[in-house]
mmCIF file of C-alpha atoms and ligand atoms in Angstrom:
data_model
loop_
_atom_site.group_PDB
_atom_site.id
_atom_site.type_symbol
_atom_site.label_atom_id
_atom_site.label_comp_id
_atom_site.label_asym_id
_atom_site.label_seq_id
_atom_site.Cartn_x
_atom_site.Cartn_y
_atom_site.Cartn_z
ATOM 1 C CA UNK A 279 19.892 -43.060 -23.062
ATOM 2 C CA UNK A 280 16.419 -43.617 -21.721
ATOM 3 C CA UNK A 281 14.063 -40.663 -21.691
ATOM 4 C CA UNK A 282 10.615 -40.205 -20.234
ATOM 5 C CA UNK A 283 7.879 -37.692 -20.889
ATOM 6 C CA UNK A 284 5.895 -36.316 -17.937
ATOM 7 C CA UNK A 285 3.138 -33.704 -17.663
ATOM 8 C CA UNK A 286 4.480 -30.295 -16.630
ATOM 9 C CA UNK A 287 4.544 -30.073 -12.852
ATOM 10 C CA UNK A 288 2.433 -27.630 -10.838
ATOM 11 C CA UNK A 289 4.066 -26.427 -7.622
ATOM 12 C CA UNK A 290 1.315 -24.967 -5.474
ATOM 13 C CA UNK A 291 3.583 -23.525 -2.752
ATOM 14 C CA UNK A 292 6.491 -21.244 -3.662
ATOM 15 C CA UNK A 293 7.892 -17.936 -2.439
ATOM 16 C CA UNK A 294 9.091 -15.728 -5.281
ATOM 17 C CA UNK A 295 9.910 -12.712 -3.028
ATOM 18 C CA UNK A 296 8.756 -10.116 -5.551
ATOM 19 C CA UNK A 297 7.882 -7.263 -4.741
ATOM 20 C CA UNK A 298 10.331 -6.078 -2.085
ATOM 21 C CA UNK A 299 12.846 -8.857 -1.444
ATOM 22 C CA UNK A 300 14.242 -9.286 -4.913
ATOM 23 C CA UNK A 301 17.747 -9.830 -3.548
ATOM 24 C CA UNK A 302 16.457 -13.316 -2.566
ATOM 25 C CA UNK A 303 14.423 -14.088 -5.715
ATOM 26 C CA UNK A 304 12.156 -12.344 -8.207
ATOM 27 C CA UNK A 305 9.490 -13.409 -10.678
ATOM 28 C CA UNK A 306 12.089 -13.899 -13.444
ATOM 29 C CA UNK A 307 14.631 -15.924 -11.424
ATOM 30 C CA UNK A 308 12.048 -17.972 -9.520
ATOM 31 C CA UNK A 309 10.186 -18.990 -12.669
ATOM 32 C CA UNK A 310 13.513 -19.795 -14.373
ATOM 33 C CA UNK A 311 14.196 -22.171 -11.463
ATOM 34 C CA UNK A 312 10.714 -23.618 -11.935
ATOM 35 C CA UNK A 313 11.231 -24.381 -15.635
ATOM 36 C CA UNK A 314 14.666 -25.876 -14.915
ATOM 37 C CA UNK A 315 12.912 -28.176 -12.468
ATOM 38 C CA UNK A 316 10.171 -29.213 -14.895
ATOM 39 C CA UNK A 317 7.601 -27.003 -13.152
ATOM 40 C CA UNK A 318 5.359 -25.022 -15.510
ATOM 41 C CA UNK A 319 2.830 -23.646 -13.008
ATOM 42 C CA UNK A 320 3.641 -22.059 -9.638
ATOM 43 C CA UNK A 321 1.374 -20.630 -6.978
ATOM 44 C CA UNK A 322 3.207 -17.891 -5.088
ATOM 45 C CA UNK A 323 2.649 -17.081 -1.426
ATOM 46 C CA UNK A 324 1.606 -13.627 -0.187
ATOM 47 C CA UNK A 325 4.165 -13.162 2.642
ATOM 48 C CA UNK A 326 6.042 -10.662 0.497
ATOM 49 C CA UNK A 327 7.107 -7.088 1.178
ATOM 50 C CA UNK A 328 4.598 -5.550 1.089
ATOM 51 C CA UNK A 329 2.358 -8.570 1.738
ATOM 52 C CA UNK A 330 -0.431 -9.275 -0.777
ATOM 53 C CA UNK A 331 -3.278 -8.334 1.534
ATOM 54 C CA UNK A 332 -5.055 -5.561 -0.352
ATOM 55 C CA UNK A 333 -5.977 -4.561 -3.881
ATOM 56 C CA UNK A 334 -3.086 -2.108 -4.312
ATOM 57 C CA UNK A 335 -0.292 -4.551 -3.401
ATOM 58 C CA UNK A 336 -2.000 -7.373 -5.291
ATOM 59 C CA UNK A 337 -2.367 -5.294 -8.450
ATOM 60 C CA UNK A 338 1.300 -4.259 -8.316
ATOM 61 C CA UNK A 339 2.383 -7.906 -7.907
ATOM 62 C CA UNK A 340 0.221 -8.937 -10.884
ATOM 63 C CA UNK A 341 1.824 -6.172 -12.961
ATOM 64 C CA UNK A 342 5.355 -7.294 -11.991
ATOM 65 C CA UNK A 343 4.509 -10.965 -12.614
ATOM 66 C CA UNK A 344 3.108 -10.177 -16.063
ATOM 67 C CA UNK A 345 6.341 -8.358 -16.921
ATOM 68 C CA UNK A 346 8.776 -10.915 -15.505
ATOM 69 C CA UNK A 347 7.336 -14.415 -15.168
ATOM 70 C CA UNK A 348 8.540 -17.137 -17.547
ATOM 71 C CA UNK A 349 5.932 -19.771 -16.606
ATOM 72 C CA UNK A 350 2.376 -19.800 -15.275
ATOM 73 C CA UNK A 351 2.017 -17.963 -11.962
ATOM 74 C CA UNK A 352 -0.920 -17.626 -9.594
ATOM 75 C CA UNK A 353 -0.752 -15.249 -6.623
ATOM 76 C CA UNK A 354 -2.332 -16.028 -3.253
ATOM 77 C CA UNK A 355 -4.018 -13.401 -1.151
ATOM 78 C CA UNK A 356 -2.939 -13.222 2.493
ATOM 79 C CA UNK A 357 -5.282 -12.905 5.452
ATOM 80 C CA UNK A 358 -4.760 -10.404 8.270
ATOM 81 C CA UNK A 359 -6.699 -9.438 11.380
ATOM 82 C CA UNK A 360 -8.705 -6.829 9.481
ATOM 83 C CA UNK A 361 -8.798 -7.665 5.754
ATOM 84 C CA UNK A 362 -11.448 -10.427 5.627
ATOM 85 C CA UNK A 363 -13.916 -8.360 3.568
ATOM 86 C CA UNK A 364 -11.282 -6.912 1.232
ATOM 87 C CA UNK A 365 -9.669 -10.322 0.645
ATOM 88 C CA UNK A 366 -13.061 -11.907 -0.071
ATOM 89 C CA UNK A 367 -13.833 -9.162 -2.576
ATOM 90 C CA UNK A 368 -10.631 -10.124 -4.450
ATOM 91 C CA UNK A 369 -11.239 -13.899 -4.260
ATOM 92 C CA UNK A 370 -11.762 -14.257 -8.026
ATOM 93 C CA UNK A 371 -8.244 -12.903 -8.636
ATOM 94 C CA UNK A 372 -6.401 -15.579 -6.677
ATOM 95 C CA UNK A 373 -6.183 -19.383 -6.425
ATOM 96 C CA UNK A 374 -6.948 -19.104 -2.715
ATOM 97 C CA UNK A 375 -6.517 -17.310 0.580
ATOM 98 C CA UNK A 376 -3.425 -18.052 2.671
ATOM 99 C CA UNK A 377 -3.648 -17.946 6.448
ATOM 100 C CA UNK A 378 -0.591 -18.274 8.687
ATOM 101 C CA UNK A 379 -1.608 -19.757 12.036
ATOM 102 C CA UNK A 380 1.856 -20.481 13.413
ATOM 103 C CA UNK A 381 5.139 -18.581 13.556
ATOM 104 C CA UNK A 382 7.125 -18.490 10.328
ATOM 105 C CA UNK A 383 8.923 -16.052 8.021
ATOM 106 C CA UNK A 384 7.209 -12.792 7.130
ATOM 107 C CA UNK A 385 4.618 -10.437 8.609
ATOM 108 C CA UNK A 386 1.453 -12.519 8.127
ATOM 109 C CA UNK A 387 0.617 -14.256 11.378
ATOM 110 C CA UNK A 388 -3.034 -14.485 12.395
ATOM 111 C CA UNK A 389 -3.297 -14.253 16.163
ATOM 112 C CA UNK A 390 -6.405 -15.334 17.994
ATOM 113 C CA UNK A 391 -9.639 -16.941 16.917
ATOM 114 C CA UNK A 392 -11.719 -13.886 16.004
ATOM 115 C CA UNK A 393 -9.773 -12.992 12.847
ATOM 116 C CA UNK A 394 -9.760 -16.623 11.746
ATOM 117 C CA UNK A 395 -13.552 -16.820 12.086
ATOM 118 C CA UNK A 396 -13.978 -13.591 10.120
ATOM 119 C CA UNK A 397 -12.064 -15.156 7.217
ATOM 120 C CA UNK A 398 -14.029 -18.413 7.376
ATOM 121 C CA UNK A 399 -17.253 -16.379 7.315
ATOM 122 C CA UNK A 400 -16.256 -13.993 4.511
ATOM 123 C CA UNK A 401 -14.207 -16.131 2.100
ATOM 124 C CA UNK A 402 -16.299 -17.734 -0.693
ATOM 125 C CA UNK A 403 -16.475 -21.518 -0.445
ATOM 126 C CA UNK A 404 -15.611 -22.100 -4.122
ATOM 127 C CA UNK A 405 -11.941 -21.198 -3.464
ATOM 128 C CA UNK A 406 -9.769 -23.071 -0.945
ATOM 129 C CA UNK A 407 -8.261 -21.502 2.140
ATOM 130 C CA UNK A 408 -4.636 -22.646 2.425
ATOM 131 C CA UNK A 409 -3.233 -22.775 5.926
ATOM 132 C CA UNK A 410 0.155 -22.860 7.547
ATOM 133 C CA UNK A 411 -0.863 -24.924 10.566
ATOM 134 C CA UNK A 412 1.287 -27.147 12.771
ATOM 135 C CA UNK A 413 0.380 -29.621 15.477
ATOM 136 C CA UNK A 414 -2.669 -28.500 17.446
ATOM 137 C CA UNK A 415 -3.634 -25.809 14.950
ATOM 138 C CA UNK A 416 -4.155 -28.603 12.381
ATOM 139 C CA UNK A 417 -6.757 -30.149 14.692
ATOM 140 C CA UNK A 418 -8.340 -26.742 15.300
ATOM 141 C CA UNK A 419 -8.694 -26.013 11.573
ATOM 142 C CA UNK A 420 -10.194 -29.463 10.936
ATOM 143 C CA UNK A 421 -12.858 -28.458 13.437
ATOM 144 C CA UNK A 422 -13.569 -25.285 11.486
ATOM 145 C CA UNK A 423 -13.791 -27.241 8.209
ATOM 146 C CA UNK A 424 -16.395 -29.497 9.795
ATOM 147 C CA UNK A 425 -18.445 -26.509 10.968
ATOM 148 C CA UNK A 426 -18.111 -24.254 7.909
ATOM 149 C CA UNK A 427 -17.781 -26.892 5.129
ATOM 150 C CA UNK A 428 -15.137 -24.584 3.712
ATOM 151 C CA UNK A 429 -12.497 -26.367 1.565
ATOM 152 C CA UNK A 430 -9.113 -26.099 3.285
ATOM 153 C CA UNK A 431 -5.699 -27.026 1.984
ATOM 154 C CA UNK A 432 -3.009 -27.869 4.551
ATOM 155 C CA UNK A 433 0.459 -26.686 3.534
ATOM 156 C CA UNK A 434 3.695 -28.582 4.269
ATOM 157 C CA UNK A 435 2.341 -31.305 6.562
ATOM 158 C CA UNK A 436 5.384 -32.789 8.282
ATOM 159 C CA UNK A 437 4.442 -34.769 11.379
ATOM 160 C CA UNK A 438 2.958 -38.189 12.008
ATOM 161 C CA UNK A 439 0.077 -36.919 14.183
ATOM 162 C CA UNK A 440 -0.838 -34.290 11.576
ATOM 163 C CA UNK A 441 -1.015 -36.687 8.657
ATOM 164 C CA UNK A 442 -3.013 -39.177 10.750
ATOM 165 C CA UNK A 443 -5.514 -36.458 11.726
ATOM 166 C CA UNK A 444 -5.883 -35.448 8.087
ATOM 167 C CA UNK A 445 -6.355 -39.064 7.108
ATOM 168 C CA UNK A 446 -9.240 -39.363 9.600
ATOM 169 C CA UNK A 447 -10.778 -36.087 8.495
ATOM 170 C CA UNK A 448 -10.667 -37.192 4.856
ATOM 171 C CA UNK A 449 -12.204 -40.537 5.755
ATOM 172 C CA UNK A 450 -15.090 -38.562 7.298
ATOM 173 C CA UNK A 451 -15.568 -36.815 3.990
ATOM 174 C CA UNK A 452 -14.381 -33.352 4.998
ATOM 175 C CA UNK A 453 -13.287 -31.102 2.100
ATOM 176 C CA UNK A 454 -9.608 -31.213 3.036
ATOM 177 C CA UNK A 455 -6.462 -31.523 0.934
ATOM 178 C CA UNK A 456 -2.818 -31.522 1.934
ATOM 179 C CA UNK A 457 0.699 -31.250 0.587
ATOM 180 C CA UNK A 458 4.063 -32.524 1.784
ATOM 181 C CA UNK A 459 7.449 -31.075 0.831
ATOM 182 C CA UNK A 460 10.493 -32.765 -0.685
ATOM 183 C CA UNK A 461 12.600 -31.657 2.299
ATOM 184 C CA UNK A 462 10.317 -33.418 4.777
ATOM 185 C CA UNK A 463 10.294 -36.515 2.533
ATOM 186 C CA UNK A 464 14.045 -36.662 1.931
ATOM 187 C CA UNK A 465 15.613 -35.042 5.035
ATOM 188 C CA UNK A 466 15.116 -35.448 8.794
ATOM 189 C CA UNK A 467 16.395 -33.788 11.953
ATOM 190 C CA UNK A 468 19.339 -36.172 11.687
ATOM 191 C CA UNK A 469 20.565 -34.015 8.798
ATOM 192 C CA UNK A 470 20.589 -30.863 10.944
ATOM 193 C CA UNK A 471 24.161 -31.133 12.286
ATOM 194 C CA UNK A 472 25.417 -31.331 8.711
ATOM 195 C CA UNK A 473 23.114 -28.618 7.298
ATOM 196 C CA UNK A 474 23.168 -26.096 10.159
ATOM 197 C CA UNK A 475 21.106 -23.023 9.233
ATOM 198 C CA UNK A 476 20.609 -24.421 5.714
ATOM 199 C CA UNK A 477 18.425 -27.124 7.262
ATOM 200 C CA UNK A 478 16.186 -24.674 9.104
ATOM 201 C CA UNK A 479 12.651 -24.125 7.868
ATOM 202 C CA UNK A 480 9.076 -24.060 9.197
ATOM 203 C CA UNK A 481 7.824 -26.605 9.967
ATOM 204 C CA UNK A 482 11.260 -27.864 11.032
ATOM 205 C CA UNK A 483 12.815 -31.109 9.854
ATOM 206 C CA UNK A 484 11.199 -33.857 11.879
ATOM 207 C CA UNK A 485 12.050 -37.308 13.182
ATOM 208 C CA UNK A 486 12.572 -40.419 11.141
ATOM 209 C CA UNK A 487 9.216 -41.722 12.440
ATOM 210 C CA UNK A 488 7.511 -38.567 11.156
ATOM 211 C CA UNK A 489 9.218 -38.965 7.792
ATOM 212 C CA UNK A 490 8.152 -42.613 7.597
ATOM 213 C CA UNK A 491 4.561 -41.633 8.379
ATOM 214 C CA UNK A 492 4.550 -39.225 5.419
ATOM 215 C CA UNK A 493 5.820 -41.944 3.074
ATOM 216 C CA UNK A 494 3.376 -44.496 4.508
ATOM 217 C CA UNK A 495 0.416 -42.132 3.947
ATOM 218 C CA UNK A 496 1.299 -40.754 0.509
ATOM 219 C CA UNK A 497 -1.924 -42.279 -0.828
ATOM 220 C CA UNK A 498 -3.943 -39.614 1.037
ATOM 221 C CA UNK A 499 -1.520 -36.784 0.212
ATOM 222 C CA UNK A 500 -2.823 -34.611 -2.621
ATOM 223 C CA UNK A 501 0.418 -32.954 -3.730
ATOM 224 C CA UNK A 502 4.117 -32.628 -3.243
ATOM 225 C CA UNK A 503 4.870 -28.899 -3.121
ATOM 226 C CA UNK A 504 8.330 -27.476 -2.661
ATOM 227 C CA UNK A 505 7.683 -24.544 -0.303
ATOM 228 C CA UNK A 506 10.562 -23.037 -2.332
ATOM 229 C CA UNK A 507 11.652 -20.404 0.206
ATOM 230 C CA UNK A 508 14.867 -18.755 -0.969
ATOM 231 C CA UNK A 509 17.022 -16.752 1.444
ATOM 232 C CA UNK A 510 20.577 -15.682 0.630
ATOM 233 C CA UNK A 511 23.618 -17.589 1.886
ATOM 234 C CA UNK A 512 24.642 -14.515 3.912
ATOM 235 C CA UNK A 513 21.185 -14.354 5.529
ATOM 236 C CA UNK A 514 21.296 -18.061 6.383
ATOM 237 C CA UNK A 515 24.774 -17.672 7.896
ATOM 238 C CA UNK A 516 23.814 -14.513 9.801
ATOM 239 C CA UNK A 517 22.756 -13.941 13.393
ATOM 240 C CA UNK A 518 19.076 -14.777 12.977
ATOM 241 C CA UNK A 519 18.816 -17.134 10.001
ATOM 242 C CA UNK A 520 15.384 -16.826 8.357
ATOM 243 C CA UNK A 521 13.562 -20.173 8.012
ATOM 244 C CA UNK A 522 13.138 -21.634 4.539
ATOM 245 C CA UNK A 523 14.911 -23.642 1.846
ATOM 246 C CA UNK A 524 14.724 -23.549 -1.972
ATOM 247 C CA UNK A 525 13.365 -26.585 -3.811
ATOM 248 C CA UNK A 526 12.018 -25.934 -7.310
ATOM 249 C CA UNK A 527 14.985 -27.392 -9.179
ATOM 250 C CA UNK A 528 15.323 -30.579 -7.155
ATOM 251 C CA UNK A 529 11.752 -31.860 -6.609
ATOM 252 C CA UNK A 530 11.368 -33.988 -9.762
ATOM 253 C CA UNK A 531 14.922 -35.433 -9.696
ATOM 254 C CA UNK A 532 14.443 -36.500 -6.054
ATOM 255 C CA UNK A 533 10.979 -38.012 -6.585
ATOM 256 C CA UNK A 534 12.049 -39.802 -9.763
ATOM 257 C CA UNK A 535 15.095 -41.174 -7.972
ATOM 258 C CA UNK A 536 12.668 -42.675 -5.452
ATOM 259 C CA UNK A 537 10.945 -44.290 -8.464
ATOM 260 C CA UNK A 538 14.289 -45.641 -9.703
ATOM 261 C CA UNK A 539 14.866 -47.078 -6.221
ATOM 262 C CA UNK A 540 11.431 -48.703 -6.133
ATOM 263 C CA UNK A 541 10.104 -46.520 -3.284
ATOM 264 C CA UNK A 542 7.452 -44.833 -5.444
ATOM 265 C CA UNK A 543 5.530 -45.550 -8.641
ATOM 266 C CA UNK A 544 5.815 -43.281 -11.651
ATOM 267 C CA UNK A 545 2.027 -42.838 -11.481
ATOM 268 C CA UNK A 546 2.443 -41.461 -7.935
ATOM 269 C CA UNK A 547 4.878 -38.827 -9.184
ATOM 270 C CA UNK A 548 2.408 -37.719 -11.865
ATOM 271 C CA UNK A 549 -0.427 -37.622 -9.333
ATOM 272 C CA UNK A 550 1.591 -35.750 -6.687
ATOM 273 C CA UNK A 551 3.238 -33.182 -8.966
ATOM 274 C CA UNK A 552 0.651 -32.627 -11.708
ATOM 275 C CA UNK A 553 -2.900 -33.975 -11.541
ATOM 276 C CA UNK A 554 -3.240 -33.766 -7.740
ATOM 277 C CA UNK A 555 -2.089 -30.174 -7.233
ATOM 278 C CA UNK A 556 -4.017 -29.009 -10.320
ATOM 279 C CA UNK A 557 -7.229 -30.506 -8.955
ATOM 280 C CA UNK A 558 -6.942 -28.673 -5.605
ATOM 281 C CA UNK A 559 -6.980 -25.221 -7.186
ATOM 282 C CA UNK A 560 -8.692 -25.962 -10.501
ATOM 283 C CA UNK A 561 -5.530 -25.316 -12.524
ATOM 284 C CA UNK A 562 -5.948 -26.381 -16.132
ATOM 285 C CA UNK A 563 -3.110 -28.329 -17.675
ATOM 286 C CA UNK A 564 -1.578 -26.014 -20.285
ATOM 287 C CA UNK A 565 -1.842 -27.418 -23.840
ATOM 288 C CA UNK A 566 1.215 -28.824 -25.651
ATOM 289 C CA UNK A 567 3.150 -28.903 -22.401
ATOM 290 C CA UNK A 568 5.466 -31.604 -21.089
ATOM 291 C CA UNK A 569 8.775 -32.348 -19.389
ATOM 292 C CA UNK A 570 11.469 -34.650 -20.783
ATOM 293 C CA UNK A 571 13.377 -36.599 -18.152
ATOM 294 C CA UNK A 572 16.694 -38.293 -18.647
ATOM 295 C CA UNK A 573 17.293 -41.390 -16.537
ATOM 296 C CA UNK A 574 20.810 -42.397 -15.653
ATOM 297 C CA UNK A 575 23.572 -40.678 -13.790
ATOM 298 C CA UNK A 576 24.202 -40.898 -10.955
ATOM 299 C CA UNK A 577 24.314 -37.112 -10.834
ATOM 300 C CA UNK A 578 25.233 -35.226 -7.666
ATOM 301 C CA UNK A 579 22.987 -32.300 -6.705
ATOM 302 C CA UNK A 580 25.020 -29.119 -6.535
ATOM 303 C CA UNK A 581 24.559 -25.376 -6.319
ATOM 304 C CA UNK A 582 26.412 -25.051 -9.635
ATOM 305 C CA UNK A 583 24.058 -24.032 -12.388
ATOM 306 C CA UNK A 584 21.032 -23.374 -10.171
ATOM 307 C CA UNK A 585 18.697 -20.645 -11.417
ATOM 308 C CA UNK A 586 17.327 -19.634 -8.033
ATOM 309 C CA UNK A 587 18.921 -16.358 -6.992
ATOM 310 C CA UNK A 588 19.766 -17.731 -3.557
ATOM 311 C CA UNK A 589 22.355 -20.047 -5.102
ATOM 312 C CA UNK A 590 22.265 -22.978 -2.701
ATOM 313 C CA UNK A 591 20.273 -26.132 -2.018
ATOM 314 C CA UNK A 592 19.761 -28.217 1.146
ATOM 315 C CA UNK A 593 20.083 -31.322 -1.053
ATOM 316 C CA UNK A 594 23.688 -30.506 -2.048
ATOM 317 C CA UNK A 595 25.714 -33.698 -2.368
ATOM 318 C CA UNK A 596 22.745 -36.049 -2.724
ATOM 319 C CA UNK A 597 22.811 -38.453 -5.662
ATOM 320 C CA UNK A 598 19.965 -38.570 -8.186
ATOM 321 C CA UNK A 599 19.157 -40.942 -11.060
ATOM 322 C CA UNK A 600 17.018 -38.573 -13.127
ATOM 323 C CA UNK A 601 17.280 -35.015 -14.422
ATOM 324 C CA UNK A 602 15.151 -32.591 -16.383
ATOM 325 C CA UNK A 603 16.448 -32.353 -19.936
ATOM 326 C CA UNK A 604 13.781 -30.211 -21.516
ATOM 327 C CA UNK A 605 10.625 -28.382 -20.479
ATOM 328 C CA UNK A 606 8.098 -27.524 -23.172
ATOM 329 C CA UNK A 607 5.394 -24.986 -22.288
ATOM 330 C CA UNK A 608 2.555 -24.308 -24.731
ATOM 331 C CA UNK A 609 4.531 -25.693 -27.643
ATOM 332 C CA UNK A 610 7.723 -23.723 -26.930
ATOM 333 C CA UNK A 611 10.977 -25.045 -25.512
ATOM 334 C CA UNK A 612 11.172 -23.170 -22.217
ATOM 335 C CA UNK A 613 14.205 -24.986 -20.793
ATOM 336 C CA UNK A 614 16.731 -27.248 -22.487
ATOM 337 C CA UNK A 615 20.073 -28.772 -21.453
ATOM 338 C CA UNK A 616 20.818 -26.341 -18.671
ATOM 339 C CA UNK A 617 19.525 -23.227 -20.422
ATOM 340 C CA UNK A 618 16.309 -21.357 -19.757
ATOM 341 C CA UNK A 619 14.828 -20.271 -23.078
ATOM 342 C CA UNK A 620 11.526 -18.718 -22.006
ATOM 343 C CA UNK A 621 12.007 -14.941 -21.683
ATOM 344 C CA UNK A 622 10.708 -12.842 -18.791
ATOM 345 C CA UNK A 623 7.117 -11.874 -19.505
ATOM 346 C CA UNK A 624 6.328 -15.008 -21.518
ATOM 347 C CA UNK A 625 4.550 -16.580 -18.531
ATOM 348 C CA UNK A 626 0.854 -16.175 -17.953
ATOM 349 C CA UNK A 627 -0.616 -14.833 -14.700
ATOM 350 C CA UNK A 628 -3.508 -17.113 -13.733
ATOM 351 C CA UNK A 629 -6.852 -16.011 -12.286
ATOM 352 C CA UNK A 630 -6.087 -12.280 -12.169
ATOM 353 C CA UNK A 631 -7.865 -9.929 -14.564
ATOM 354 C CA UNK A 632 -6.962 -6.680 -12.803
HETATM 355 C C1 NCD B 751 8.683 -19.610 4.342
HETATM 356 C C2 NCD B 751 9.339 -18.323 3.806
HETATM 357 O O1 NCD B 751 10.576 -18.214 3.870
HETATM 358 O O2 NCD B 751 8.628 -17.480 3.285
HETATM 359 N N1 NCD B 751 9.630 -20.242 5.214
HETATM 360 C C3 NCD B 751 9.608 -21.521 5.636
HETATM 361 O O3 NCD B 751 10.436 -21.862 6.476
HETATM 362 N N2 NCD B 751 8.758 -22.398 5.153
HETATM 363 C C4 NCD B 751 7.376 -19.304 5.032
HETATM 364 C C5 NCD B 751 6.471 -20.509 5.173
HETATM 365 O O4 NCD B 751 6.123 -21.137 4.163
HETATM 366 O O5 NCD B 751 6.068 -20.865 6.284
HETATM 367 ZN ZN1 ZN B 752 17.153 -9.902 3.136
HETATM 368 ZN ZN1 ZN B 753 4.390 -22.095 5.926
HETATM 369 ZN ZN1 ZN B 754 5.959 -21.416 2.372
#
């Protein structure tokens, strides 16, 4: 059977739920899911409980990650109305600062312009600010980038107007990067009746025209990032389902299936999952690290055998033509034939020296 060797993927947008929501995921289970998906580097978001908005919470998360992670992990700092100075003082410890400008899961929502300006003034320009922005807030942040010349990374861009604005801003030379998610590339609002709460996330699944605009503009997209956002099946089926879907274990099979179908080049997959995301945050490619892909199948995506603690996937039932056979991280087999070999604590925490 045909095999292929790829560079280890870097997923620059995941939620690992450590510290306080370890019933959804923790550093050990989330990084196991990463390795099973051919991902060797993850950047984890700060909308945890407690959120990573000060030195005490950040230090505790670093300690837990050092004890439990099985692959490389970087931890974002989160911005609040009153932590601009404290976050900036910790900038060296994190890949970037995350600002939430629109409603989503978790406690970190920046209201108003004043707090946003404080962060743009305080945060050092050598580290990106990553934003959850949708619709008009994308345009607003592009304005701030133009005024402050602060590098900004746009998370999970999902709509036609957003990607076209970013395209224009990039053409003007603004220091802007962006990511799109597998769920916005491979699902649309037409899948919502079938998926119910398991198709709910922020930004929501969009129209087919939005989806086509993402595919048509992949050349100006810097990364595919999963926004791996695990919530339990019971939570998703409950009264107020939290937004978010897992994705670490399905990103490479889905993208490589698009290659098999002629919708994408293999070089695009390498750019979007490895070189592109690493360039945004200055993540070095770990030495002696690669992923072995098996072509063939068709295999049907299923919750069976997933390593994410949440135990489900919005891609259930979809057919793929590629799967991750083996992940090698720094010369060691970290995942092979359905088994995670890398033990908790074997993963490195990036940036932090606390
Ligand atoms: C994320 C989560 O669950 O933490 N949910 C989501 O729907 N994307 C938060 C986020 O990334 O906006
Ligand atoms: Zn819960
Ligand atoms: Zn978000
Ligand atoms: Zn997210």
